[in-house]
Amino acid sequence: MQLAPLTLKFTGDHAHLEDPFRNYYDKFTLRQTRVAGLLAMVFYALFGIMDLYWAPEVKGTLWLIRYAVVSPLFIAFLLVINSRKFKPKYIQGAISFMIILTGVSIIAMMVVVAPKMFSAGLIVVLFFNFTAIGARFTWATFSAFVIAVVYNLTAFFFLHPPMERIVATNVITASLIGIGFFACYSLEYKERASFFLSYLLKEEQRKVLSINAGLEKRIEERTAELEETNLNLTLEMEEHRLSEKKRARLELELRHAQYMKAIGTLAGGVAHDFNNLLMGIQSRASLILITSDPGHKHYEHAKGIEKLVKSASELTRQLLNLARGGKRQAQPSNLNQLILKTAHMFGRTKKEVSIHLNLLDNLWVVDVNRTQFEQVLLNLLLNAWQAMPQGGNIFIQTENRSLIAPESTPGNLPPGDYVTVSVADTGTGMDQETLKRIFDPFFTTKEMGRGSGLGLASAYGIVDNHGGAIQATSQMRKGSRFEIFLPRSGNDIPQEEELEPAIVNGSGLILIIDDEYPALHACRELLESLGYTVIGSQNPLKGIRIYQERQDEIQMVVLDIIMPEMSGVEVFGKLREINPEVKILVSSGYSMDGSVAELMERGCNGFVQKPYNIQSISQKVHDILK
């Protein structure tokens, strides 16, 4: 925890916590001040009885100060801080003002009854200032300093007590201020430490949610698809048993957050390696296609291989999205299409429930990450299914909604145009206490083994990240209804082009640096079939030496990202040191994010994702070398 020793402000890497802490502390202080301020006013007023004994001859003047000036201001102070319109950020200044006012009023009374002293009153004021009232120690110190200065000026110019008394009073006051300063400093330090620990806990919970989001339901979805595919296989029963065993093991691991990051990394590694294998299959299919006549009997087989490679690469892309975690890129989408796809898939696996769709034809476009929205919808469908153990009905409806008045918007959304998706069931429903906690992480009403309590929490987080809101209503034994609000997009859904680019031949020397032999060999064959001369290296250090020796001949480098000994990012830097103008095409099984995005920002000439066909690589190389 990085704090400035004099002011206790969060500094360094934790400077961003200062404003949230002040907001939290001011709200906490406001509640404390409302009680302590009322108590202080009562004490201040009751001490007026003592004026009859201390100075009955001037009680009128003392009561004028106490009841005609300070007490009304005290009452006004309490009314203001108890008002709904009062903003907590002003509480520290308000406290300091009242502390100084009270201290100055006691000093004024000392002037009236001189040489009689009201030291006990000052001690009470300082006690409230440093402890009970809840002022931050910088404000408390400031208030005490002002009171001490006012007292000394009053002593010298009005009271004229003996110097010994001034010195003694200042020593006592300084001691009280010192003790109070230490107490106030310690209290605030403790609050900051507690706030910081709470912040660390929330950060860890956020990381866990980010890792967990989507994995549990995705595994169920993929397992269900695997079960359906395996129906036509000879070893169906054995593979089905192994798949169920694997699914059960993964579901168990999902309940333990410490395993989630490792699973994501594993999924990414498998997808990356599988893309390299697909690269070899794709290259051979491309070579068969460009060397065969369309009428040849093997031509359609090669086209079929290309389509299968494309489907397989889509699966690996989903695995890579799974491994990355976090918020992925949103794109203009029609939610009806995503709902139809997800509902159809879900309905095939949960035949005991009936899904009824009421989808608006002219539904507005929204910007969403399609994979994440499918995950949210799956979470809601699974929640509805689990609420209907004997079967039932699920109703999905989409609408266009324009929210005008702020009070009509859920989740503090700004007024505007929204697309709403509602998922309702005829299940057991929830009581109000359960409904209040339904989106809390790790909260579940299901029996052990049927849920981790993260499904609705992750859905809430995903919708919130998209600038929307989700709300739930429920009645016991009648069912539940979840409604999602997503802001309308100003973009149109782009048309997906199916036209295949032409093959562009070329010439020149190209260096390939890729540690995976199948990928390197596949790229070499494709480039050589296009007319290029190719040098390949599986060792990054060797590849750098080759470029250093033959940089005048080599026109371009095709560079892999994930390699042992030295990463593609490091190789890129070394090549740029040798020749700042070197032309580099990055090739990776991962999509364009992370390291690839970093290289593109640093001036990399292009990116092609594995597995690629001969049309894609020929166009990329031609665009870079032209």
mmCIF file of N, CA, C and O in Angstrom, residues 10-87:
data_model
loop_
_atom_site.group_PDB
_atom_site.id
_atom_site.type_symbol
_atom_site.label_atom_id
_atom_site.label_comp_id
_atom_site.label_asym_id
_atom_site.label_seq_id
_atom_site.Cartn_x
_atom_site.Cartn_y
_atom_site.Cartn_z
ATOM 1 N N PHE A 10 -3.127 8.177 -1.172
ATOM 2 C CA PHE A 10 -2.620 7.075 -1.989
ATOM 3 C C PHE A 10 -1.739 7.661 -3.091
ATOM 4 O O PHE A 10 -2.122 8.626 -3.774
ATOM 5 N N THR A 11 -0.565 7.081 -3.277
ATOM 6 C CA THR A 11 0.373 7.584 -4.276
ATOM 7 C C THR A 11 0.868 6.438 -5.152
ATOM 8 O O THR A 11 0.537 5.285 -4.929
ATOM 9 N N GLY A 12 1.692 6.805 -6.131
ATOM 10 C CA GLY A 12 2.315 5.795 -6.978
ATOM 11 C C GLY A 12 1.281 4.990 -7.749
ATOM 12 O O GLY A 12 0.343 5.524 -8.329
ATOM 13 N N ASP A 13 1.455 3.659 -7.730
ATOM 14 C CA ASP A 13 0.544 2.770 -8.449
ATOM 15 C C ASP A 13 -0.856 2.768 -7.861
ATOM 16 O O ASP A 13 -1.798 2.275 -8.480
ATOM 17 N N HIS A 14 -0.986 3.281 -6.639
ATOM 18 C CA HIS A 14 -2.296 3.267 -5.974
ATOM 19 C C HIS A 14 -2.955 4.651 -5.951
ATOM 20 O O HIS A 14 -3.940 4.849 -5.237
ATOM 21 N N ALA A 15 -2.406 5.610 -6.718
ATOM 22 C CA ALA A 15 -2.957 6.972 -6.699
ATOM 23 C C ALA A 15 -4.419 7.000 -7.155
ATOM 24 O O ALA A 15 -5.198 7.844 -6.715
ATOM 25 N N HIS A 16 -4.793 6.044 -8.030
ATOM 26 C CA HIS A 16 -6.169 6.043 -8.532
ATOM 27 C C HIS A 16 -7.192 5.675 -7.456
ATOM 28 O O HIS A 16 -8.405 5.817 -7.675
ATOM 29 N N LEU A 17 -6.716 5.193 -6.293
ATOM 30 C CA LEU A 17 -7.636 4.821 -5.219
ATOM 31 C C LEU A 17 -8.036 6.007 -4.346
ATOM 32 O O LEU A 17 -8.941 5.882 -3.514
ATOM 33 N N GLU A 18 -7.351 7.167 -4.519
ATOM 34 C CA GLU A 18 -7.586 8.291 -3.612
ATOM 35 C C GLU A 18 -9.025 8.796 -3.704
ATOM 36 O O GLU A 18 -9.699 8.962 -2.686
ATOM 37 N N ASP A 19 -9.503 9.048 -4.930
ATOM 38 C CA ASP A 19 -10.870 9.566 -5.070
ATOM 39 C C ASP A 19 -11.928 8.562 -4.586
ATOM 40 O O ASP A 19 -12.850 8.946 -3.844
ATOM 41 N N PRO A 20 -11.828 7.258 -4.972
ATOM 42 C CA PRO A 20 -12.806 6.306 -4.418
ATOM 43 C C PRO A 20 -12.756 6.220 -2.895
ATOM 44 O O PRO A 20 -13.803 6.090 -2.255
ATOM 45 N N PHE A 21 -11.532 6.302 -2.305
ATOM 46 C CA PHE A 21 -11.452 6.241 -0.844
ATOM 47 C C PHE A 21 -12.129 7.447 -0.223
ATOM 48 O O PHE A 21 -12.850 7.312 0.757
ATOM 49 N N ARG A 22 -11.876 8.642 -0.785
ATOM 50 C CA ARG A 22 -12.501 9.846 -0.214
ATOM 51 C C ARG A 22 -14.023 9.757 -0.283
ATOM 52 O O ARG A 22 -14.719 10.146 0.654
ATOM 53 N N ASN A 23 -14.527 9.255 -1.424
ATOM 54 C CA ASN A 23 -15.983 9.111 -1.534
ATOM 55 C C ASN A 23 -16.505 8.166 -0.455
ATOM 56 O O ASN A 23 -17.515 8.440 0.215
ATOM 57 N N TYR A 24 -15.810 7.029 -0.292
ATOM 58 C CA TYR A 24 -16.217 6.062 0.732
ATOM 59 C C TYR A 24 -16.098 6.669 2.126
ATOM 60 O O TYR A 24 -17.027 6.566 2.935
ATOM 61 N N TYR A 25 -14.967 7.329 2.412
ATOM 62 C CA TYR A 25 -14.728 7.844 3.752
ATOM 63 C C TYR A 25 -15.682 8.995 4.079
ATOM 64 O O TYR A 25 -16.160 9.118 5.211
ATOM 65 N N ASP A 26 -15.961 9.841 3.061
ATOM 66 C CA ASP A 26 -16.882 10.962 3.295
ATOM 67 C C ASP A 26 -18.290 10.444 3.605
ATOM 68 O O ASP A 26 -18.988 11.000 4.458
ATOM 69 N N LYS A 27 -18.726 9.385 2.901
ATOM 70 C CA LYS A 27 -20.050 8.821 3.192
ATOM 71 C C LYS A 27 -20.078 8.217 4.591
ATOM 72 O O LYS A 27 -21.058 8.366 5.326
ATOM 73 N N PHE A 28 -18.998 7.491 4.938
ATOM 74 C CA PHE A 28 -18.901 6.910 6.274
ATOM 75 C C PHE A 28 -18.900 8.008 7.335
ATOM 76 O O PHE A 28 -19.576 7.929 8.363
ATOM 77 N N THR A 29 -18.121 9.088 7.077
ATOM 78 C CA THR A 29 -18.016 10.198 8.020
ATOM 79 C C THR A 29 -19.353 10.922 8.164
ATOM 80 O O THR A 29 -19.710 11.372 9.249
ATOM 81 N N LEU A 30 -20.089 11.042 7.042
ATOM 82 C CA LEU A 30 -21.377 11.737 7.093
ATOM 83 C C LEU A 30 -22.317 11.041 8.077
ATOM 84 O O LEU A 30 -22.977 11.704 8.886
ATOM 85 N N ARG A 31 -22.371 9.708 8.021
ATOM 86 C CA ARG A 31 -23.242 8.982 8.960
ATOM 87 C C ARG A 31 -22.774 9.187 10.407
ATOM 88 O O ARG A 31 -23.583 9.387 11.313
ATOM 89 N N GLN A 32 -21.448 9.153 10.601
ATOM 90 C CA GLN A 32 -20.905 9.328 11.954
ATOM 91 C C GLN A 32 -21.138 10.746 12.446
ATOM 92 O O GLN A 32 -21.456 10.975 13.624
ATOM 93 N N THR A 33 -20.978 11.720 11.557
ATOM 94 C CA THR A 33 -21.108 13.121 11.955
ATOM 95 C C THR A 33 -22.540 13.462 12.329
ATOM 96 O O THR A 33 -22.784 14.299 13.210
ATOM 97 N N ARG A 34 -23.505 12.841 11.672
ATOM 98 C CA ARG A 34 -24.906 13.115 12.008
ATOM 99 C C ARG A 34 -25.202 12.764 13.463
ATOM 100 O O ARG A 34 -25.945 13.469 14.142
ATOM 101 N N VAL A 35 -24.610 11.661 13.932
ATOM 102 C CA VAL A 35 -24.816 11.261 15.325
ATOM 103 C C VAL A 35 -23.941 12.082 16.253
ATOM 104 O O VAL A 35 -24.405 12.658 17.249
ATOM 105 N N ALA A 36 -22.620 12.153 15.919
ATOM 106 C CA ALA A 36 -21.685 12.866 16.792
ATOM 107 C C ALA A 36 -22.003 14.351 16.843
ATOM 108 O O ALA A 36 -21.841 15.006 17.881
ATOM 109 N N GLY A 37 -22.455 14.935 15.718
ATOM 110 C CA GLY A 37 -22.797 16.359 15.697
ATOM 111 C C GLY A 37 -23.970 16.666 16.609
ATOM 112 O O GLY A 37 -23.979 17.671 17.317
ATOM 113 N N LEU A 38 -24.983 15.773 16.583
ATOM 114 C CA LEU A 38 -26.122 15.960 17.479
ATOM 115 C C LEU A 38 -25.686 15.859 18.942
ATOM 116 O O LEU A 38 -26.081 16.676 19.783
ATOM 117 N N LEU A 39 -24.812 14.885 19.226
ATOM 118 C CA LEU A 39 -24.305 14.721 20.583
ATOM 119 C C LEU A 39 -23.497 15.945 21.007
ATOM 120 O O LEU A 39 -23.632 16.443 22.141
ATOM 121 N N ALA A 40 -22.664 16.472 20.100
ATOM 122 C CA ALA A 40 -21.850 17.641 20.411
ATOM 123 C C ALA A 40 -22.728 18.859 20.705
ATOM 124 O O ALA A 40 -22.454 19.642 21.624
ATOM 125 N N MET A 41 -23.807 19.030 19.924
ATOM 126 C CA MET A 41 -24.689 20.180 20.148
ATOM 127 C C MET A 41 -25.372 20.078 21.518
ATOM 128 O O MET A 41 -25.516 21.070 22.226
ATOM 129 N N VAL A 42 -25.768 18.829 21.874
ATOM 130 C CA VAL A 42 -26.415 18.640 23.181
ATOM 131 C C VAL A 42 -25.447 18.993 24.306
ATOM 132 O O VAL A 42 -25.787 19.712 25.248
ATOM 133 N N PHE A 43 -24.188 18.505 24.204
ATOM 134 C CA PHE A 43 -23.186 18.819 25.215
ATOM 135 C C PHE A 43 -22.942 20.324 25.288
ATOM 136 O O PHE A 43 -22.857 20.927 26.368
ATOM 137 N N TYR A 44 -22.845 20.949 24.113
ATOM 138 C CA TYR A 44 -22.561 22.373 24.052
ATOM 139 C C TYR A 44 -23.685 23.171 24.735
ATOM 140 O O TYR A 44 -23.435 24.128 25.482
ATOM 141 N N ALA A 45 -24.922 22.750 24.480
ATOM 142 C CA ALA A 45 -26.065 23.456 25.069
ATOM 143 C C ALA A 45 -26.153 23.216 26.581
ATOM 144 O O ALA A 45 -26.419 24.139 27.364
ATOM 145 N N LEU A 46 -25.900 21.950 27.005
ATOM 146 C CA LEU A 46 -25.993 21.634 28.427
ATOM 147 C C LEU A 46 -24.937 22.349 29.258
ATOM 148 O O LEU A 46 -25.166 22.695 30.420
ATOM 149 N N PHE A 47 -23.756 22.577 28.660
ATOM 150 C CA PHE A 47 -22.700 23.278 29.380
ATOM 151 C C PHE A 47 -23.112 24.713 29.723
ATOM 152 O O PHE A 47 -22.488 25.382 30.543
ATOM 153 N N GLY A 48 -24.174 25.198 29.076
ATOM 154 C CA GLY A 48 -24.654 26.538 29.408
ATOM 155 C C GLY A 48 -25.164 26.615 30.839
ATOM 156 O O GLY A 48 -25.191 27.698 31.443
ATOM 157 N N ILE A 49 -25.571 25.459 31.389
ATOM 158 C CA ILE A 49 -26.006 25.448 32.794
ATOM 159 C C ILE A 49 -24.843 25.813 33.713
ATOM 160 O O ILE A 49 -25.021 26.491 34.746
ATOM 161 N N MET A 50 -23.622 25.367 33.317
ATOM 162 C CA MET A 50 -22.443 25.649 34.130
ATOM 163 C C MET A 50 -22.120 27.145 34.157
ATOM 164 O O MET A 50 -21.430 27.625 35.070
ATOM 165 N N ASP A 51 -22.599 27.885 33.159
ATOM 166 C CA ASP A 51 -22.335 29.328 33.140
ATOM 167 C C ASP A 51 -22.924 30.014 34.376
ATOM 168 O O ASP A 51 -22.427 31.053 34.837
ATOM 169 N N LEU A 52 -24.015 29.424 34.942
ATOM 170 C CA LEU A 52 -24.628 30.008 36.139
ATOM 171 C C LEU A 52 -23.683 29.957 37.335
ATOM 172 O O LEU A 52 -23.736 30.811 38.240
ATOM 173 N N TYR A 53 -22.809 28.964 37.360
ATOM 174 C CA TYR A 53 -21.888 28.792 38.474
ATOM 175 C C TYR A 53 -20.532 29.442 38.202
ATOM 176 O O TYR A 53 -19.875 29.935 39.118
ATOM 177 N N TRP A 54 -20.100 29.404 36.912
ATOM 178 C CA TRP A 54 -18.782 29.960 36.592
ATOM 179 C C TRP A 54 -18.807 31.489 36.539
ATOM 180 O O TRP A 54 -17.888 32.139 37.001
ATOM 181 N N ALA A 55 -19.829 32.003 35.925
ATOM 182 C CA ALA A 55 -19.858 33.467 35.739
ATOM 183 C C ALA A 55 -21.302 33.941 35.705
ATOM 184 O O ALA A 55 -21.806 34.347 34.648
ATOM 185 N N PRO A 56 -22.003 33.922 36.832
ATOM 186 C CA PRO A 56 -23.415 34.337 36.807
ATOM 187 C C PRO A 56 -23.588 35.795 36.441
ATOM 188 O O PRO A 56 -24.620 36.181 35.894
ATOM 189 N N GLU A 57 -22.548 36.616 36.727
ATOM 190 C CA GLU A 57 -22.685 38.047 36.458
ATOM 191 C C GLU A 57 -22.699 38.343 34.951
ATOM 192 O O GLU A 57 -23.186 39.403 34.528
ATOM 193 N N VAL A 58 -22.127 37.443 34.141
ATOM 194 C CA VAL A 58 -22.097 37.699 32.688
ATOM 195 C C VAL A 58 -22.798 36.572 31.925
ATOM 196 O O VAL A 58 -22.515 36.340 30.752
ATOM 197 N N LYS A 59 -23.661 35.845 32.588
ATOM 198 C CA LYS A 59 -24.309 34.712 31.922
ATOM 199 C C LYS A 59 -25.099 35.147 30.695
ATOM 200 O O LYS A 59 -25.232 34.406 29.716
ATOM 201 N N GLY A 60 -25.658 36.344 30.732
ATOM 202 C CA GLY A 60 -26.410 36.831 29.568
ATOM 203 C C GLY A 60 -25.546 36.903 28.329
ATOM 204 O O GLY A 60 -25.945 36.488 27.232
ATOM 205 N N THR A 61 -24.323 37.449 28.514
ATOM 206 C CA THR A 61 -23.411 37.541 27.357
ATOM 207 C C THR A 61 -22.998 36.154 26.895
ATOM 208 O O THR A 61 -22.932 35.872 25.684
ATOM 209 N N LEU A 62 -22.672 35.265 27.866
ATOM 210 C CA LEU A 62 -22.268 33.911 27.498
ATOM 211 C C LEU A 62 -23.392 33.189 26.780
ATOM 212 O O LEU A 62 -23.164 32.475 25.780
ATOM 213 N N TRP A 63 -24.629 33.337 27.280
ATOM 214 C CA TRP A 63 -25.749 32.657 26.625
ATOM 215 C C TRP A 63 -26.057 33.265 25.261
ATOM 216 O O TRP A 63 -26.555 32.575 24.374
ATOM 217 N N LEU A 64 -25.760 34.547 25.105
ATOM 218 C CA LEU A 64 -25.927 35.157 23.776
ATOM 219 C C LEU A 64 -25.012 34.470 22.768
ATOM 220 O O LEU A 64 -25.424 34.140 21.649
ATOM 221 N N ILE A 65 -23.742 34.273 23.194
ATOM 222 C CA ILE A 65 -22.789 33.591 22.293
ATOM 223 C C ILE A 65 -23.214 32.143 22.080
ATOM 224 O O ILE A 65 -23.226 31.631 20.953
ATOM 225 N N ARG A 66 -23.598 31.493 23.206
ATOM 226 C CA ARG A 66 -23.858 30.053 23.141
ATOM 227 C C ARG A 66 -25.161 29.727 22.421
ATOM 228 O O ARG A 66 -25.205 28.810 21.571
ATOM 229 N N TYR A 67 -26.242 30.467 22.766
ATOM 230 C CA TYR A 67 -27.556 30.084 22.256
ATOM 231 C C TYR A 67 -28.064 30.938 21.099
ATOM 232 O O TYR A 67 -28.862 30.461 20.297
ATOM 233 N N ALA A 68 -27.593 32.187 21.025
ATOM 234 C CA ALA A 68 -28.095 33.054 19.952
ATOM 235 C C ALA A 68 -27.229 32.987 18.703
ATOM 236 O O ALA A 68 -27.703 33.281 17.605
ATOM 237 N N VAL A 69 -25.953 32.604 18.869
ATOM 238 C CA VAL A 69 -25.048 32.599 17.710
ATOM 239 C C VAL A 69 -24.683 31.166 17.311
ATOM 240 O O VAL A 69 -24.965 30.717 16.202
ATOM 241 N N VAL A 70 -24.028 30.437 18.243
ATOM 242 C CA VAL A 70 -23.454 29.146 17.877
ATOM 243 C C VAL A 70 -24.529 28.063 17.734
ATOM 244 O O VAL A 70 -24.522 27.302 16.760
ATOM 245 N N SER A 71 -25.448 27.964 18.687
ATOM 246 C CA SER A 71 -26.452 26.891 18.639
ATOM 247 C C SER A 71 -27.301 26.937 17.368
ATOM 248 O O SER A 71 -27.539 25.899 16.737
ATOM 249 N N PRO A 72 -27.793 28.139 16.927
ATOM 250 C CA PRO A 72 -28.532 28.149 15.654
ATOM 251 C C PRO A 72 -27.682 27.652 14.478
ATOM 252 O O PRO A 72 -28.180 26.964 13.596
ATOM 253 N N LEU A 73 -26.380 28.039 14.499
ATOM 254 C CA LEU A 73 -25.506 27.555 13.424
ATOM 255 C C LEU A 73 -25.331 26.037 13.533
ATOM 256 O O LEU A 73 -25.237 25.333 12.515
ATOM 257 N N PHE A 74 -25.266 25.537 14.773
ATOM 258 C CA PHE A 74 -25.178 24.093 14.972
ATOM 259 C C PHE A 74 -26.416 23.400 14.390
ATOM 260 O O PHE A 74 -26.324 22.385 13.694
ATOM 261 N N ILE A 75 -27.582 23.957 14.687
ATOM 262 C CA ILE A 75 -28.833 23.374 14.186
ATOM 263 C C ILE A 75 -28.861 23.420 12.655
ATOM 264 O O ILE A 75 -29.235 22.437 11.984
ATOM 265 N N ALA A 76 -28.441 24.565 12.101
ATOM 266 C CA ALA A 76 -28.399 24.687 10.633
ATOM 267 C C ALA A 76 -27.444 23.657 10.040
ATOM 268 O O ALA A 76 -27.716 23.027 9.010
ATOM 269 N N PHE A 77 -26.299 23.479 10.725
ATOM 270 C CA PHE A 77 -25.302 22.493 10.282
ATOM 271 C C PHE A 77 -25.914 21.096 10.254
ATOM 272 O O PHE A 77 -25.761 20.349 9.276
ATOM 273 N N LEU A 78 -26.636 20.718 11.318
ATOM 274 C CA LEU A 78 -27.234 19.386 11.379
ATOM 275 C C LEU A 78 -28.333 19.214 10.332
ATOM 276 O O LEU A 78 -28.478 18.156 9.728
ATOM 277 N N LEU A 79 -29.122 20.271 10.119
ATOM 278 C CA LEU A 79 -30.167 20.188 9.099
ATOM 279 C C LEU A 79 -29.573 20.007 7.707
ATOM 280 O O LEU A 79 -30.085 19.233 6.900
ATOM 281 N N VAL A 80 -28.479 20.732 7.445
ATOM 282 C CA VAL A 80 -27.846 20.653 6.115
ATOM 283 C C VAL A 80 -27.285 19.264 5.874
ATOM 284 O O VAL A 80 -27.512 18.653 4.822
ATOM 285 N N ILE A 81 -26.506 18.726 6.851
ATOM 286 C CA ILE A 81 -25.866 17.423 6.615
ATOM 287 C C ILE A 81 -26.879 16.284 6.642
ATOM 288 O O ILE A 81 -26.563 15.182 6.184
ATOM 289 N N ASN A 82 -28.059 16.504 7.194
ATOM 290 C CA ASN A 82 -29.093 15.472 7.175
ATOM 291 C C ASN A 82 -30.015 15.608 5.966
ATOM 292 O O ASN A 82 -30.922 14.787 5.787
ATOM 293 N N SER A 83 -29.787 16.635 5.156
ATOM 294 C CA SER A 83 -30.595 16.824 3.954
ATOM 295 C C SER A 83 -30.185 15.816 2.880
ATOM 296 O O SER A 83 -29.022 15.454 2.750
ATOM 297 N N ARG A 84 -31.153 15.345 2.097
ATOM 298 C CA ARG A 84 -30.858 14.407 1.017
ATOM 299 C C ARG A 84 -30.012 15.036 -0.081
ATOM 300 O O ARG A 84 -29.314 14.342 -0.813
ATOM 301 N N LYS A 85 -30.097 16.352 -0.204
ATOM 302 C CA LYS A 85 -29.350 17.036 -1.262
ATOM 303 C C LYS A 85 -27.892 17.299 -0.879
ATOM 304 O O LYS A 85 -27.095 17.719 -1.714
ATOM 305 N N PHE A 86 -27.555 17.098 0.402
ATOM 306 C CA PHE A 86 -26.183 17.368 0.836
ATOM 307 C C PHE A 86 -25.228 16.336 0.230
ATOM 308 O O PHE A 86 -25.479 15.140 0.284
ATOM 309 N N LYS A 87 -24.149 16.799 -0.354
ATOM 310 C CA LYS A 87 -23.166 15.917 -0.980
ATOM 311 C C LYS A 87 -22.064 15.586 0.023
ATOM 312 O O LYS A 87 -21.464 16.486 0.609
#
